[in-house]
Coordinates of C-alpha atoms in Angstrom, one line a residue:
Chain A
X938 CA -14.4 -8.1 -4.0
X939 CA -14.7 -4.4 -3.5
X940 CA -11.7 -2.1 -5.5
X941 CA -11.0 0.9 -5.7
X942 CA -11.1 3.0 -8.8
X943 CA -8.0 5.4 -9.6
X944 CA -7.2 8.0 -12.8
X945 CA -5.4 8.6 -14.6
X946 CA -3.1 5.3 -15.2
X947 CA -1.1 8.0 -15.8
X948 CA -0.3 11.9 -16.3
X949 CA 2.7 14.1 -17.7
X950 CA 2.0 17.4 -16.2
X951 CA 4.4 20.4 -17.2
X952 CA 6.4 22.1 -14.2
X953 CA 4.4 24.9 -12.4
X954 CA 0.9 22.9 -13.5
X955 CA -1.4 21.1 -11.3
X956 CA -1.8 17.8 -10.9
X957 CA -5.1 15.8 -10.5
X958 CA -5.5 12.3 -9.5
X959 CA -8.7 10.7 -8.8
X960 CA -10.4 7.8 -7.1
X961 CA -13.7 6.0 -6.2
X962 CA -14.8 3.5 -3.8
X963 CA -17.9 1.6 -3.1
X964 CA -18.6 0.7 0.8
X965 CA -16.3 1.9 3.2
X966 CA -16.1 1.1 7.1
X967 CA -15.5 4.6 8.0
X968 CA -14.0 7.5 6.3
X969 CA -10.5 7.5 6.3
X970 CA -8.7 8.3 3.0
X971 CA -4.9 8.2 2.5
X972 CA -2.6 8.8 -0.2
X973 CA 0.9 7.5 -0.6
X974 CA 3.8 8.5 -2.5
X975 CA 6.3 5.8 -4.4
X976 CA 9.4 6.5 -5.9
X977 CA 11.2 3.5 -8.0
X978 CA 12.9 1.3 -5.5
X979 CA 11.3 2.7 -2.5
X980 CA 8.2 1.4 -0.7
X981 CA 4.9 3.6 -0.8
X982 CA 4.9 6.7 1.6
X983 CA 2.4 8.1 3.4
X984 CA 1.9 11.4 1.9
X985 CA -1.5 12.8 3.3
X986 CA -4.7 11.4 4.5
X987 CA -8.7 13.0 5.2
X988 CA -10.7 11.6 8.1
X989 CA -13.9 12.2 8.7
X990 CA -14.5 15.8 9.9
X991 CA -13.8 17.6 6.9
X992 CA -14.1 17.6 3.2
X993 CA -10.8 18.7 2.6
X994 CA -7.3 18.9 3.8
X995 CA -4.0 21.0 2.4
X996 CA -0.7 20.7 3.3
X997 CA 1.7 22.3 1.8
X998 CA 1.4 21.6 -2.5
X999 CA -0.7 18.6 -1.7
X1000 CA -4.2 18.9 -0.7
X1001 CA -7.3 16.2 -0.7
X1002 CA -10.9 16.6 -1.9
X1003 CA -13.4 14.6 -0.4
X1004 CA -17.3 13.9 -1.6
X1005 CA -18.8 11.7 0.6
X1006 CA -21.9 11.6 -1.3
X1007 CA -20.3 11.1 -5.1
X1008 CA -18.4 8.3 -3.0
X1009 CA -15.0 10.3 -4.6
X1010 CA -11.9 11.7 -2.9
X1011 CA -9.1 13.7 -5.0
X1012 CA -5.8 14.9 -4.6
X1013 CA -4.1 18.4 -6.3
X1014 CA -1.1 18.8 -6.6
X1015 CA -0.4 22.7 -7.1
X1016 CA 2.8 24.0 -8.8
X1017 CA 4.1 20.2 -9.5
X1018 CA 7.7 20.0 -9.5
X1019 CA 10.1 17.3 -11.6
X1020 CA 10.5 16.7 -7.9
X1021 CA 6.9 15.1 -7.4
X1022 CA 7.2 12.5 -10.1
X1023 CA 6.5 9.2 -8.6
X1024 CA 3.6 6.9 -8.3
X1025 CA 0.8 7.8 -6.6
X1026 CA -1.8 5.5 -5.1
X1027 CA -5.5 6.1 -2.8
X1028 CA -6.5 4.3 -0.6
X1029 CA -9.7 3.5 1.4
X1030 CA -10.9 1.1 4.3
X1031 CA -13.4 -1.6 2.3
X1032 CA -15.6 -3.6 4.0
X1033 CA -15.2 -7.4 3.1
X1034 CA -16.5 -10.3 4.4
X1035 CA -13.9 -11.0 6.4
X1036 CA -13.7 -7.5 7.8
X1037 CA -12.2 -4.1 6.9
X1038 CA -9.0 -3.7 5.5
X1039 CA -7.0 -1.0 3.8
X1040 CA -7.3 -0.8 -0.4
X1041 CA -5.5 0.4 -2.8
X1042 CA -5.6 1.9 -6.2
X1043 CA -4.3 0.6 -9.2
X1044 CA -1.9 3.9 -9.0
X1045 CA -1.4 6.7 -11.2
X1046 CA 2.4 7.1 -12.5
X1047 CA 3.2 11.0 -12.5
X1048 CA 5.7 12.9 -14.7
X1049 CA 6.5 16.3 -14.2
X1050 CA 8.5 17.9 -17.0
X1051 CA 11.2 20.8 -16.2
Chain B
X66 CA 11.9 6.2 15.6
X67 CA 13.2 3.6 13.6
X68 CA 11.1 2.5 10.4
X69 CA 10.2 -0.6 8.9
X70 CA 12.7 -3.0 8.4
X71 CA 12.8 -5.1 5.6
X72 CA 15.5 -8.2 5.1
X73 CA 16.7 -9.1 2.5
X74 CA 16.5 -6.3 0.3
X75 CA 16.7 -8.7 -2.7
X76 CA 17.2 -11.9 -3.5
X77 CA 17.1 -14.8 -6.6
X78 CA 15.6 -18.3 -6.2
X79 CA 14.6 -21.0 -8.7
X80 CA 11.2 -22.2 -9.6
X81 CA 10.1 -25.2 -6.6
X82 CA 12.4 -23.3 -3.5
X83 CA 10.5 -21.5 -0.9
X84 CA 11.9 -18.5 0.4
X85 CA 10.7 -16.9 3.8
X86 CA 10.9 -13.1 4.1
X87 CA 11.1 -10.5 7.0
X88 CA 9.5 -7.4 8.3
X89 CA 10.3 -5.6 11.8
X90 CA 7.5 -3.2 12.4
X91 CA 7.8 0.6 13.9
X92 CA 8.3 0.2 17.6
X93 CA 5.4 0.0 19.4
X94 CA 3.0 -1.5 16.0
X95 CA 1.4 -4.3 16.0
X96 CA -0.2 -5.0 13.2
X97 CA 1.9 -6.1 10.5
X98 CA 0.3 -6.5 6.3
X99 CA 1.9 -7.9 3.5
X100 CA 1.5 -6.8 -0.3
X101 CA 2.2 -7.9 -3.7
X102 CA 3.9 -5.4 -6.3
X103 CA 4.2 -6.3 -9.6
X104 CA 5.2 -3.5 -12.3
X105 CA 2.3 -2.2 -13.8
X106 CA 0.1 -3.6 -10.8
X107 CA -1.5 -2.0 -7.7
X108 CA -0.7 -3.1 -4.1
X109 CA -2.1 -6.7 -3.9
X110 CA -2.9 -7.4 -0.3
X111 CA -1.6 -10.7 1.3
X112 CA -2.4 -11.2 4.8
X113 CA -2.2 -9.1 7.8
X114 CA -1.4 -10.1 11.2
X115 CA -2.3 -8.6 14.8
X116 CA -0.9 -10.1 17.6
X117 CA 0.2 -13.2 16.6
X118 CA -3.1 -14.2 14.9
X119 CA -4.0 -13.8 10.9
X120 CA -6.5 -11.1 10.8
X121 CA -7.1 -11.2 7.0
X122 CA -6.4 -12.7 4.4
X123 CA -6.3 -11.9 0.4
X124 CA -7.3 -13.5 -2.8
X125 CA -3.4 -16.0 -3.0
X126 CA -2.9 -19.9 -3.3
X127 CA -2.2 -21.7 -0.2
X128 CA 1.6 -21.4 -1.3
X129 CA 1.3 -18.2 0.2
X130 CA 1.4 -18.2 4.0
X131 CA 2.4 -16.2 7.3
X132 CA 3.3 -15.5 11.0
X133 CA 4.1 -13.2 13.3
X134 CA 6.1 -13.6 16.7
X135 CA 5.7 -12.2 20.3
X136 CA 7.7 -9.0 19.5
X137 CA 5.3 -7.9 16.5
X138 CA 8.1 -9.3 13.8
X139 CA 6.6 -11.1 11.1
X140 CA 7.3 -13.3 8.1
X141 CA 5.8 -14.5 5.0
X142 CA 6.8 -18.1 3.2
X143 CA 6.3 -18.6 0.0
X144 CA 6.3 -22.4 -1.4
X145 CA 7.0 -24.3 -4.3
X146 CA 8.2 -20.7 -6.2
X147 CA 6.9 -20.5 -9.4
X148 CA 8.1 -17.7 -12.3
X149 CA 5.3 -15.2 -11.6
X150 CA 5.9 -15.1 -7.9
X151 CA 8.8 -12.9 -8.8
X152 CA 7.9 -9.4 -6.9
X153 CA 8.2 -6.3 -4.7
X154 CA 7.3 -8.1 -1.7
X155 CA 6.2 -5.2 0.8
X156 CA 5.6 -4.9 4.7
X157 CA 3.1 -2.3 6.4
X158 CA 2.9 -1.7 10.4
X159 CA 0.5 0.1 12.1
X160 CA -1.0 0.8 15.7
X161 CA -3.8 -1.0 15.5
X162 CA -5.2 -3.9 13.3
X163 CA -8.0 -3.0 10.5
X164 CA -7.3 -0.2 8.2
X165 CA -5.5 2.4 9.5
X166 CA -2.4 4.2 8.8
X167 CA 0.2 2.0 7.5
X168 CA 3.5 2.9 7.0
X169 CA 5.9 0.6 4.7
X170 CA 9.3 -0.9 4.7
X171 CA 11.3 -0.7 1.3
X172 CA 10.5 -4.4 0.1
X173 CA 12.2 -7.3 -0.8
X174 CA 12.5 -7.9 -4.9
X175 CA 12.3 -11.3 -5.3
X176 CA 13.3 -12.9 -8.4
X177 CA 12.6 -16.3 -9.6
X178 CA 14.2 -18.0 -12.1

């Protein structure tokens, strides 16, 4: 079965820094990358995606790198606020057997210190 | 527009009960996908559903099963509960079926005893 591969597990960044969280994936039906946000409690939200057309996408703090040919996407998250700590996870549309389907990674758990 | 609805928001069983969940998708999705939380875990993917028919279907014992009705509304069973079933049980809709954008419901935390 086909994963994708997140890091950090985790990350303590210090207010003002940048944030970095990265994943790879193997075979993918098309290129669509998401990320979602999850705070405890909550279900994931979806923060910001990349399709196809470009190798990368800002909005706001947040902004996605894309390398199609390293098979990696990325996302920054410039001047992190104590506001921004959650869990993050990437995701990417695997081919399986039994089709395509959404997956996720294992999640990175952020921490932004005041 | 309305989110995903999730009921219940919690709820305790004991090991052997089956318990059946529920997820109302964003008006107008139909494709409804169920996942697995665990702390510490990823999202593990369940089963998705696309007008009324099981599109996919992850790596869970048979215990594990599905539907979803007319009006997009769906709902996973879980059998014979046993202690490690115990969970953030979360719902995604989207438009279409397949991997698109999902957008999730808040769960149900299920707790088995």
């Amino acid at each position: 079965q086909q994963q994708v591969k997140q890091s950090p597990q985790s990350l303590i960044v210090q207010k003002g820094g940048i944030s970095i969280i990265n994943c790879a994936y193997e075979n993918t039906a098309f290129d669509y990358f998401p990320w979602y946000q999850q705070f405890p409690g909550k279900g994931p939200a979806l923060l910001i995606a990349i399709r196809p057309d470009v190798s990368e996408k800002k909005e706001g703090r947040f902004t996605i790198s894309f390398n199609k040919s390293a098979k990696q996407f990325s996302l920054h998250i410039m001047d992190s606020q104590p506001g921004d700590s959650a869990t993050y996870f990437c995701a990417a549309p695997l081919l399986e057997t039994s089709g395509s389907r959404l997956t996720f990674g294992e999640g990175t758990q952020l921490t932004v210190n005041p | 527009k309305a989110g995903v609805t999730q009921t219940p928001r919690y709820l305790i069983k004991t090991r052997g009960q089956q318990v059946t969940l529920s997820c109302s998708p964003i008006s107008g999705h139909r494709s409804v996908s169920w996942y697995q939380q665990t702390p510490g875990q990823g999202l593990q993917f369940l089963f998705e559903y696309f007008s009324e028919t099981q599109r996919n279907k992850g790596n869970f014992p048979g215990r594990f099963s599905g539907r979803q009705f007319s009006n997009s509304r769906s709902e996973m069973n879980v059998s014979t509960l046993e202690l490690g079933d115990s969970a953030l049980y979360l719902c995604a809709s989207s438009f279409g079926p397949g991997p698109y954008e999902q957008y999730f419901g808040p769960g149900t935390r299920l707790t088995v005893t």
